[in-house]
XYZ file of C-alpha atoms in Angstrom:
553
model
C 18.333 59.578 -8.154
C 18.577 55.785 -7.937
C 17.694 53.953 -4.731
C 18.747 50.429 -3.907
C 16.192 48.337 -2.026
C 16.714 45.256 0.151
C 14.022 42.637 0.578
C 14.017 39.963 3.317
C 17.668 40.606 4.270
C 19.034 39.448 7.632
C 19.194 42.369 10.172
C 22.995 42.755 10.077
C 23.140 42.828 6.288
C 20.224 45.260 6.189
C 22.045 47.743 8.450
C 25.121 47.613 6.229
C 23.098 48.200 3.093
C 21.183 51.088 4.598
C 24.416 53.105 4.912
C 24.478 53.596 1.148
C 20.922 54.337 0.133
C 21.478 56.394 -2.984
C 24.070 58.345 -4.963
C 23.526 61.991 -5.865
C 24.640 62.978 -9.341
C 24.232 66.731 -8.779
C 26.051 67.550 -5.534
C 28.838 65.003 -5.639
C 27.941 63.761 -2.120
C 27.201 60.251 -0.869
C 24.068 60.263 1.263
C 23.389 57.621 3.874
C 22.958 56.882 7.532
C 26.389 58.340 8.496
C 25.903 61.979 7.444
C 27.562 63.737 4.476
C 31.126 63.846 3.315
C 32.662 66.107 0.593
C 34.663 64.437 -2.156
C 38.210 65.710 -2.506
C 40.278 66.093 -5.634
C 37.415 66.969 -7.927
C 37.369 70.146 -9.938
C 34.418 72.408 -9.702
C 32.008 72.311 -12.569
C 32.736 68.721 -13.574
C 29.998 66.265 -12.919
C 30.271 62.502 -13.075
C 27.400 60.110 -13.184
C 27.755 57.178 -10.777
C 25.913 53.911 -11.142
C 25.052 51.592 -8.369
C 25.851 47.896 -8.556
C 22.174 47.099 -8.932
C 21.839 49.422 -11.913
C 24.904 47.923 -13.595
C 23.554 44.389 -13.189
C 20.224 45.510 -14.631
C 22.009 46.804 -17.734
C 23.832 43.501 -18.156
C 20.685 41.381 -18.077
C 18.462 43.779 -20.011
C 16.669 41.685 -22.654
C 17.321 42.264 -26.312
C 14.220 41.179 -28.186
C 15.910 40.547 -31.506
C 18.790 38.459 -30.145
C 16.460 36.475 -27.827
C 14.120 35.665 -30.683
C 17.018 34.560 -32.871
C 18.452 32.419 -30.093
C 15.128 30.685 -29.388
C 14.431 30.128 -33.070
C 17.690 28.168 -33.225
C 17.226 26.319 -29.923
C 13.629 25.152 -30.204
C 14.218 22.966 -33.301
C 17.014 21.240 -31.385
C 14.639 20.562 -28.498
C 12.030 19.199 -30.870
C 14.573 16.961 -32.547
C 15.821 15.630 -29.193
C 12.257 14.968 -28.039
C 11.471 13.115 -31.250
C 14.627 11.008 -30.901
C 13.749 10.110 -27.305
C 10.241 9.156 -28.372
C 11.635 6.957 -31.123
C 13.939 5.285 -28.592
C 10.974 4.600 -26.312
C 8.969 2.961 -29.093
C 11.813 0.703 -30.171
C 13.110 -0.337 -26.738
C 10.013 -0.362 -24.548
C 10.285 -4.098 -23.893
C 13.803 -3.660 -22.528
C 12.801 -0.988 -20.011
C 11.077 -1.549 -16.717
C 7.504 -0.221 -16.577
C 8.503 2.517 -14.151
C 11.255 3.674 -16.523
C 9.132 3.627 -19.666
C 6.138 5.304 -18.024
C 8.343 7.988 -16.477
C 10.048 8.684 -19.807
C 6.692 8.766 -21.549
C 5.350 11.296 -19.038
C 8.435 13.515 -19.389
C 8.221 13.488 -23.185
C 4.566 14.426 -23.093
C 5.263 17.281 -20.669
C 8.176 18.500 -22.815
C 6.035 18.557 -25.959
C 3.351 20.603 -24.222
C 5.935 23.060 -22.882
C 7.462 23.591 -26.336
C 4.042 24.215 -27.878
C 3.180 26.688 -25.131
C 6.499 28.506 -25.578
C 5.974 28.832 -29.324
C 2.521 30.315 -28.809
C 3.789 32.851 -26.253
C 6.688 34.079 -28.397
C 4.717 34.085 -31.649
C 7.564 32.277 -33.349
C 6.999 30.400 -36.576
C 6.507 26.700 -35.953
C 9.601 24.856 -37.201
C 9.279 21.734 -39.241
C 8.977 18.737 -36.915
C 10.635 15.481 -37.981
C 8.100 12.851 -38.952
C 7.400 10.293 -36.216
C 8.999 6.878 -36.577
C 6.933 4.327 -38.454
C 4.610 2.370 -36.168
C 5.743 -1.164 -35.329
C 4.183 -3.985 -37.298
C 2.905 -5.571 -34.058
C 1.878 -3.941 -30.804
C 3.881 -4.077 -27.601
C 1.922 -6.947 -26.059
C 2.172 -9.138 -29.174
C 5.933 -8.580 -29.252
C 6.147 -9.498 -25.591
C 4.166 -12.714 -26.083
C 6.388 -13.723 -28.983
C 9.609 -13.146 -27.044
C 8.743 -14.371 -23.532
C 9.056 -18.002 -22.384
C 6.673 -19.468 -19.820
C 8.778 -18.500 -16.822
C 10.037 -15.142 -18.047
C 10.428 -12.888 -14.951
C 9.103 -9.967 -16.994
C 5.588 -11.365 -16.523
C 5.780 -10.465 -12.855
C 7.529 -7.188 -13.676
C 4.863 -6.082 -16.159
C 1.664 -7.706 -14.834
C 2.432 -8.688 -11.209
C 1.849 -12.387 -11.812
C 3.574 -15.266 -13.569
C 2.514 -16.627 -16.943
C 0.949 -19.820 -15.459
C -1.162 -17.683 -13.116
C -2.077 -15.365 -16.004
C -3.192 -18.373 -18.047
C -5.315 -19.708 -15.181
C -6.912 -16.311 -14.577
C -7.629 -15.934 -18.288
C -9.351 -19.320 -18.322
C -11.573 -18.286 -15.406
C -12.557 -14.956 -16.977
C -12.688 -15.811 -20.688
C -16.416 -16.692 -20.873
C -17.341 -13.218 -19.638
C -14.680 -11.357 -21.636
C -15.202 -13.075 -24.978
C -18.839 -12.027 -25.177
C -18.435 -8.461 -23.912
C -15.236 -7.385 -25.701
C -15.485 -8.972 -29.147
C -13.429 -8.548 -31.341
C -10.756 -7.528 -28.786
C -8.842 -10.667 -27.701
C -9.500 -11.625 -24.083
C -5.806 -12.044 -23.297
C -5.024 -8.514 -24.512
C -7.886 -7.037 -22.459
C -6.749 -8.870 -19.330
C -3.100 -7.908 -19.830
C -4.027 -4.247 -20.420
C -6.083 -4.202 -17.207
C -3.349 -5.832 -15.125
C -0.764 -3.416 -16.541
C -2.899 -0.394 -15.630
C -3.620 -1.740 -12.132
C 0.013 -2.667 -11.486
C 1.617 0.604 -12.561
C -1.183 3.193 -12.312
C -0.750 3.707 -16.058
C -2.968 6.189 -17.875
C -5.368 5.037 -20.567
C -3.190 6.745 -23.180
C -0.180 4.696 -22.033
C -2.231 1.514 -22.144
C -3.564 2.430 -25.579
C -0.086 2.843 -27.038
C 1.166 -0.497 -25.729
C -1.852 -2.540 -26.759
C -2.736 -0.764 -30.029
C -6.097 0.417 -28.705
C -7.820 3.761 -28.777
C -8.495 5.288 -25.366
C -12.272 4.591 -25.298
C -11.637 0.917 -26.100
C -8.934 0.707 -23.424
C -11.325 2.240 -20.902
C -14.142 -0.152 -21.840
C -11.796 -3.147 -21.630
C -10.546 -2.091 -18.194
C -13.967 -1.877 -16.581
C -15.197 -5.014 -18.359
C -12.303 -7.019 -16.919
C -12.858 -5.599 -13.417
C -16.518 -6.563 -13.661
C -15.596 -10.079 -14.801
C -13.200 -10.436 -11.849
C -15.904 -9.476 -9.338
C -18.469 -11.777 -10.954
C -16.236 -14.826 -11.424
C -13.880 -14.694 -8.435
C -16.336 -13.732 -5.699
C -16.008 -17.229 -4.217
C -12.491 -16.263 -3.068
C -14.094 -14.350 -0.189
C -14.116 -17.537 1.894
C -15.719 -16.495 5.176
C -18.405 -19.170 4.948
C -16.843 -21.720 2.632
C -13.582 -22.328 4.518
C -14.317 -21.400 8.122
C -12.455 -24.397 9.629
C -9.207 -23.410 7.912
C -9.651 -19.841 9.132
C -10.198 -20.932 12.748
C -7.167 -23.240 12.698
C -4.996 -20.446 11.297
C -5.886 -18.072 14.122
C -5.482 -20.938 16.588
C -1.773 -20.950 15.842
C -1.769 -17.282 16.888
C -3.211 -18.156 20.341
C -6.688 -17.008 19.291
C -9.062 -19.983 19.667
C -12.305 -19.903 17.667
C -11.335 -16.615 15.974
C -12.810 -16.160 12.499
C -11.045 -13.026 11.269
C -9.664 -9.563 11.957
C -11.760 -6.535 10.974
C -10.281 -3.125 10.150
C -10.802 -0.027 8.043
C -8.581 1.900 5.628
C -8.652 5.214 3.747
C -8.160 5.494 -0.014
C -7.390 8.991 -1.282
C -9.509 11.067 -3.650
C -8.854 14.460 -5.205
C -11.121 17.288 -4.111
C -13.657 17.320 -1.300
C -16.703 15.837 -3.001
C -17.086 13.207 -0.261
C -15.902 15.378 2.619
C -12.976 17.457 3.779
C -10.679 14.450 4.046
C -11.024 13.651 0.339
C -11.061 9.906 0.814
C -13.145 6.758 0.640
C -13.314 4.240 3.478
C -12.941 0.511 2.895
C -13.812 -1.975 5.635
C -12.231 -5.409 5.305
C -11.900 -8.626 7.271
C -8.845 -10.849 6.728
C -7.675 -14.285 7.868
C -4.359 -15.297 9.429
C -2.697 -15.488 6.005
C -3.816 -12.026 4.907
C -6.640 -13.166 2.612
C -9.617 -10.847 2.372
C -12.744 -12.549 3.729
C -15.191 -9.658 3.385
C -14.871 -6.197 1.825
C -17.223 -3.223 2.053
C -15.984 -0.287 -0.046
C -17.131 3.190 -0.998
C -17.982 4.960 2.268
C -17.252 8.723 2.451
C -14.159 9.558 4.473
C -16.191 11.531 7.024
C -18.253 8.464 8.019
C -17.631 7.086 11.507
C -16.255 3.520 11.517
C -19.092 2.252 13.745
C -21.600 3.554 11.178
C -19.723 1.805 8.367
C -19.893 -1.418 10.382
C -23.608 -1.224 11.176
C -24.536 -0.456 7.564
C -22.385 -3.210 6.047
C -23.621 -6.550 4.724
C -21.304 -8.323 7.155
C -23.080 -6.807 10.160
C -26.499 -7.574 8.693
C -25.483 -11.157 7.926
C -24.249 -11.721 11.495
C -26.876 -9.832 13.491
C -30.012 -10.394 11.412
C -29.576 -13.330 9.042
C -27.279 -15.364 11.332
C -25.346 -16.459 8.239
C -21.900 -16.052 9.763
C -20.231 -16.934 13.072
C -22.929 -19.457 13.922
C -20.612 -22.407 14.603
C -19.975 -24.205 17.910
C -18.408 -22.493 20.914
C -14.900 -23.311 22.110
C -14.521 -24.803 25.588
C -11.742 -23.187 27.604
C -9.871 -25.074 30.309
C -11.293 -22.840 33.028
C -14.807 -24.067 32.299
C -15.797 -21.037 30.209
C -16.721 -21.175 26.548
C -16.381 -18.564 23.834
C -18.431 -18.341 20.638
C -16.983 -17.693 17.217
C -15.776 -14.099 17.085
C -13.852 -11.515 15.080
C -11.081 -9.180 16.232
C -12.020 -5.526 15.813
C -10.055 -2.295 15.792
C -10.410 0.125 18.700
C -12.599 2.424 16.585
C -15.371 -0.223 16.649
C -17.815 -1.013 19.473
C -17.273 -4.098 21.642
C -19.846 -6.775 20.763
C -20.278 -10.473 21.660
C -18.849 -11.400 18.262
C -16.504 -8.393 17.800
C -13.709 -8.219 20.384
C -11.842 -4.914 20.591
C -8.734 -4.239 22.738
C -8.817 -3.013 26.322
C -8.663 0.776 26.094
C -7.202 1.604 29.524
C -3.767 3.177 29.817
C -0.916 0.682 29.899
C -0.178 1.217 33.591
C -3.794 0.389 34.460
C -3.943 -2.906 32.567
C -3.819 -6.203 34.409
C -1.531 -9.000 33.249
C -4.393 -10.810 31.528
C -5.521 -7.618 29.778
C -1.976 -6.942 28.598
C -1.717 -10.515 27.290
C -4.967 -10.083 25.362
C -3.960 -6.709 23.908
C -0.622 -8.093 22.760
C -2.188 -10.997 20.888
C -4.973 -8.723 19.611
C -2.380 -6.280 18.248
C -0.635 -9.037 16.299
C -3.976 -10.076 14.873
C -4.846 -6.539 13.787
C -1.477 -6.166 12.062
C -2.808 -8.663 9.537
C -5.386 -6.123 8.337
C -2.885 -3.297 7.957
C -0.392 -5.528 6.167
C -3.072 -6.794 3.770
C -4.032 -3.223 2.836
C -0.371 -2.245 2.428
C 0.227 -5.210 0.114
C -2.889 -4.322 -1.862
C -1.674 -0.756 -2.474
C 1.878 -1.860 -3.219
C 0.949 -4.567 -5.722
C -1.898 -2.672 -7.419
C -0.558 0.872 -7.492
C -3.652 2.276 -9.201
C -5.689 2.002 -5.976
C -2.822 3.492 -3.963
C -2.853 6.808 -5.850
C -5.338 9.660 -5.643
C -8.318 9.169 -7.905
C -10.160 12.010 -9.608
C -13.623 12.979 -8.450
C -15.246 12.025 -11.746
C -14.106 8.413 -11.206
C -15.575 8.108 -7.715
C -18.364 5.732 -8.761
C -15.930 3.206 -10.222
C -13.312 3.422 -7.459
C -14.979 1.042 -4.926
C -15.638 -1.443 -7.715
C -11.952 -1.449 -8.699
C -10.838 -1.843 -5.061
C -12.982 -4.966 -4.621
C -11.572 -6.398 -7.864
C -8.034 -5.832 -6.549
C -8.907 -7.571 -3.267
C -10.066 -10.618 -5.232
C -6.889 -10.574 -7.333
C -4.935 -10.400 -4.057
C -6.678 -13.590 -2.866
C -6.212 -15.268 -6.251
C -2.459 -14.730 -6.142
C -2.249 -16.129 -2.606
C -4.047 -19.228 -3.921
C -1.427 -19.412 -6.667
C 1.370 -19.111 -4.060
C 2.501 -15.804 -5.550
C 3.113 -13.976 -2.299
C 4.420 -10.426 -2.337
C 7.811 -10.170 -0.559
C 7.485 -8.928 2.998
C 9.982 -6.078 2.735
C 8.431 -2.615 2.790
C 4.892 -3.964 3.193
C 4.662 -4.314 6.951
C 1.894 -2.213 8.400
C 3.408 0.984 9.774
C 0.351 3.233 9.624
C -0.917 5.094 12.634
C -4.494 4.632 13.761
C -6.144 7.618 12.117
C -9.572 6.833 13.536
C -10.717 7.978 16.991
C -11.419 5.439 19.708
C -15.007 4.310 20.077
C -16.455 6.242 23.017
C -19.824 4.520 23.390
C -21.024 1.945 25.895
C -19.407 -1.495 25.916
C -21.615 -4.547 25.478
C -21.736 -6.538 28.744
C -21.801 -9.902 27.003
C -18.840 -8.850 24.878
C -16.936 -7.800 28.017
C -17.497 -11.213 29.595
C -16.244 -13.066 26.516
C -13.193 -10.814 26.218
C -12.356 -11.240 29.917
C -12.612 -15.028 29.644
C -10.309 -15.088 26.629
C -7.845 -12.719 28.328
C -7.737 -14.962 31.402
C -7.191 -17.995 29.177
C -4.302 -16.330 27.345
C -2.709 -15.190 30.593
C -2.932 -18.690 32.098
C -1.384 -20.529 29.170
C 0.903 -17.775 27.894
C 0.179 -15.784 24.768
C 3.488 -16.812 23.260
C 4.171 -13.238 22.178
C 7.597 -14.217 20.902
C 5.927 -15.903 17.965
C 6.801 -19.574 18.055
C 7.571 -20.326 21.735
C 5.295 -22.392 23.922
C 5.067 -23.671 27.476
C 3.272 -27.015 27.854
C 2.925 -29.713 30.467
C 5.475 -32.541 30.490
C 4.192 -36.102 30.752
C 7.550 -37.872 30.857
C 11.045 -36.491 31.042
C 14.406 -38.164 31.441
C 17.326 -35.790 31.877
C 20.923 -36.033 32.949
C 22.149 -32.452 32.738
C 25.742 -33.180 33.770
C 26.265 -35.629 30.928
C 24.070 -33.605 28.577
C 22.442 -36.707 27.224
C 19.472 -36.472 24.957
C 16.122 -35.836 26.501
C 13.108 -37.836 25.456
C 9.553 -36.666 25.825
C 6.401 -38.314 24.601
C 3.113 -36.605 25.075
C -0.469 -36.566 24.015
C -2.602 -33.468 24.195
C -6.017 -32.818 22.734
C -7.768 -29.539 21.988
C -4.588 -27.477 22.083
C -5.553 -25.302 19.137
C -5.232 -21.733 20.372
C -2.960 -22.595 23.293
C 0.212 -23.283 21.352
C 1.713 -20.737 19.016
C 4.007 -22.398 16.510
C 5.367 -20.486 13.524
C 3.949 -22.711 10.797
C 0.381 -23.404 9.761
C -0.228 -26.768 8.177
C -2.670 -29.619 7.902
C -1.693 -33.218 8.334
C 1.720 -33.756 9.843
C 3.572 -30.685 11.021
C 7.220 -30.403 12.014
C 8.042 -27.578 14.377
C 10.950 -26.319 16.461
C 10.753 -24.496 19.766
C 13.089 -23.784 22.682
C 11.812 -25.109 25.995
C 13.544 -25.070 29.390
C 16.749 -23.858 27.766
C 16.916 -26.722 25.277
C 15.919 -27.467 21.715
C 12.858 -29.583 20.970
C 11.884 -31.172 17.710
C 8.620 -32.861 17.000
C 5.553 -33.219 14.874
C 1.794 -32.985 15.114
C -1.138 -34.536 13.339
C -4.611 -33.034 13.146
C -7.282 -35.414 14.410
C -10.300 -33.205 13.706
C -10.942 -29.515 13.192
C -9.549 -28.411 16.561
C -7.569 -31.289 18.131
C -3.984 -32.301 17.525
C -1.934 -35.366 18.445
C 1.662 -34.341 18.901
C 5.009 -35.790 19.893
C 8.223 -34.095 20.924
C 11.863 -35.177 20.943
C 14.373 -32.888 22.645
C 18.117 -32.599 23.179
C 20.265 -31.068 25.922
C 20.370 -27.417 26.865
C 23.303 -26.780 24.505
C 21.722 -28.430 21.506
C 23.750 -30.853 19.418
C 26.982 -28.926 20.024
């Protein structure tokens, strides 16, 4: 008796299949859900064995050990030969492939080789003769690249995420530290190997093959270069050294006397060694151009953001040592003054120097509170965008790290932040596409008490922004007119001359510059063209020339 069984069938199909449950080979009757029925036209005494469809299919696919073994013994050598040929192609044409292509092919070949070895061990087949590997190249991949690449070869950016002039400058800054710690390995090879691993999340074995190094040497070179970056480029965290530039930059965003935007980001880890979330927290402050001003890395993912803040060197330097944010206050037009401050995410507490957004529901916000939140949001986007650029440019910190590497992970993140600043200094800006901050706020809102002094400063700034307009459109401004001559019917040119001091933070023009600045803005339906000259750290002398409401046309 053979029964056919249905697993996970839809109800209708199951009912149909239940009508033929089995075939009897002794009584000549079909048994099922519809009763019994005698077969006609069959002579008594003759029996016929019936097979179900399932049984027939089982016979067709029944394995035949001898034929399977013969088939595999013929197929596996072909697979080995194809794998060897692909590996030979990779060695000879690596320079002509993009890093993503070569690393992907390398990973697939490695996985294929392991699968073939595992299959041979399971089937107990004799190991076929494997073709000898191609002869190693006379020079390693990096030497071949140096010999074939001119100064402005775009492959420098493709392979190492920076141009050759920037690579040369970085090498000159790091060479004293690298020459002594990595002898006899050339400093340029160590730096290139590190940048390649950071840029493409390449394994040490991949780096070893390209730079003719063994894996331990590649590992030692990587961490030596990261250490040299932290030791020699630390001055690129410019919170104290370039505070006037930082304040002017945020002034163009309608944020007078602002010294940075502070946020926090998660970096993924495998396992749950540092908590259920499997991540490390990195707190960072950035300026209006996306430079990192301060970085505190390595906090377990389960740590509350306010605890990260209070245990950071930034907090200690502001609250205890008074090293930061100790400059003069900014006088607002309403008679109030605001000290130097930092924008903070909503997961942080409100402090006199850390201004967080108003946390009421949108319908409960006043016009001044809405104006502040809008400008605050644009400021906080700088932090998210900086982190997104960091993970996009240096893919190694954007992937999950293994638990055994947890001690080195924060160190590598700080090194990447300094490289990020270095490339901004070199005017090597990552294209904006696909790097805009689109992350949701994963951290809960701070639910503690708000500092009264901080509330007063935030209210004064919100009132100031509401009075003068936050310029949320990014580049539009409303200012007082000192002289205006207009004949709208004739559409003659308008002329406006003006002088305004201490307008930093009131106007929001799209460009940030020192010295003379040319800007364009639409005002009263017309087009205005003009320039501005910085008199001191916060005051500008500006002039404007405008045309009719239809422009030149």
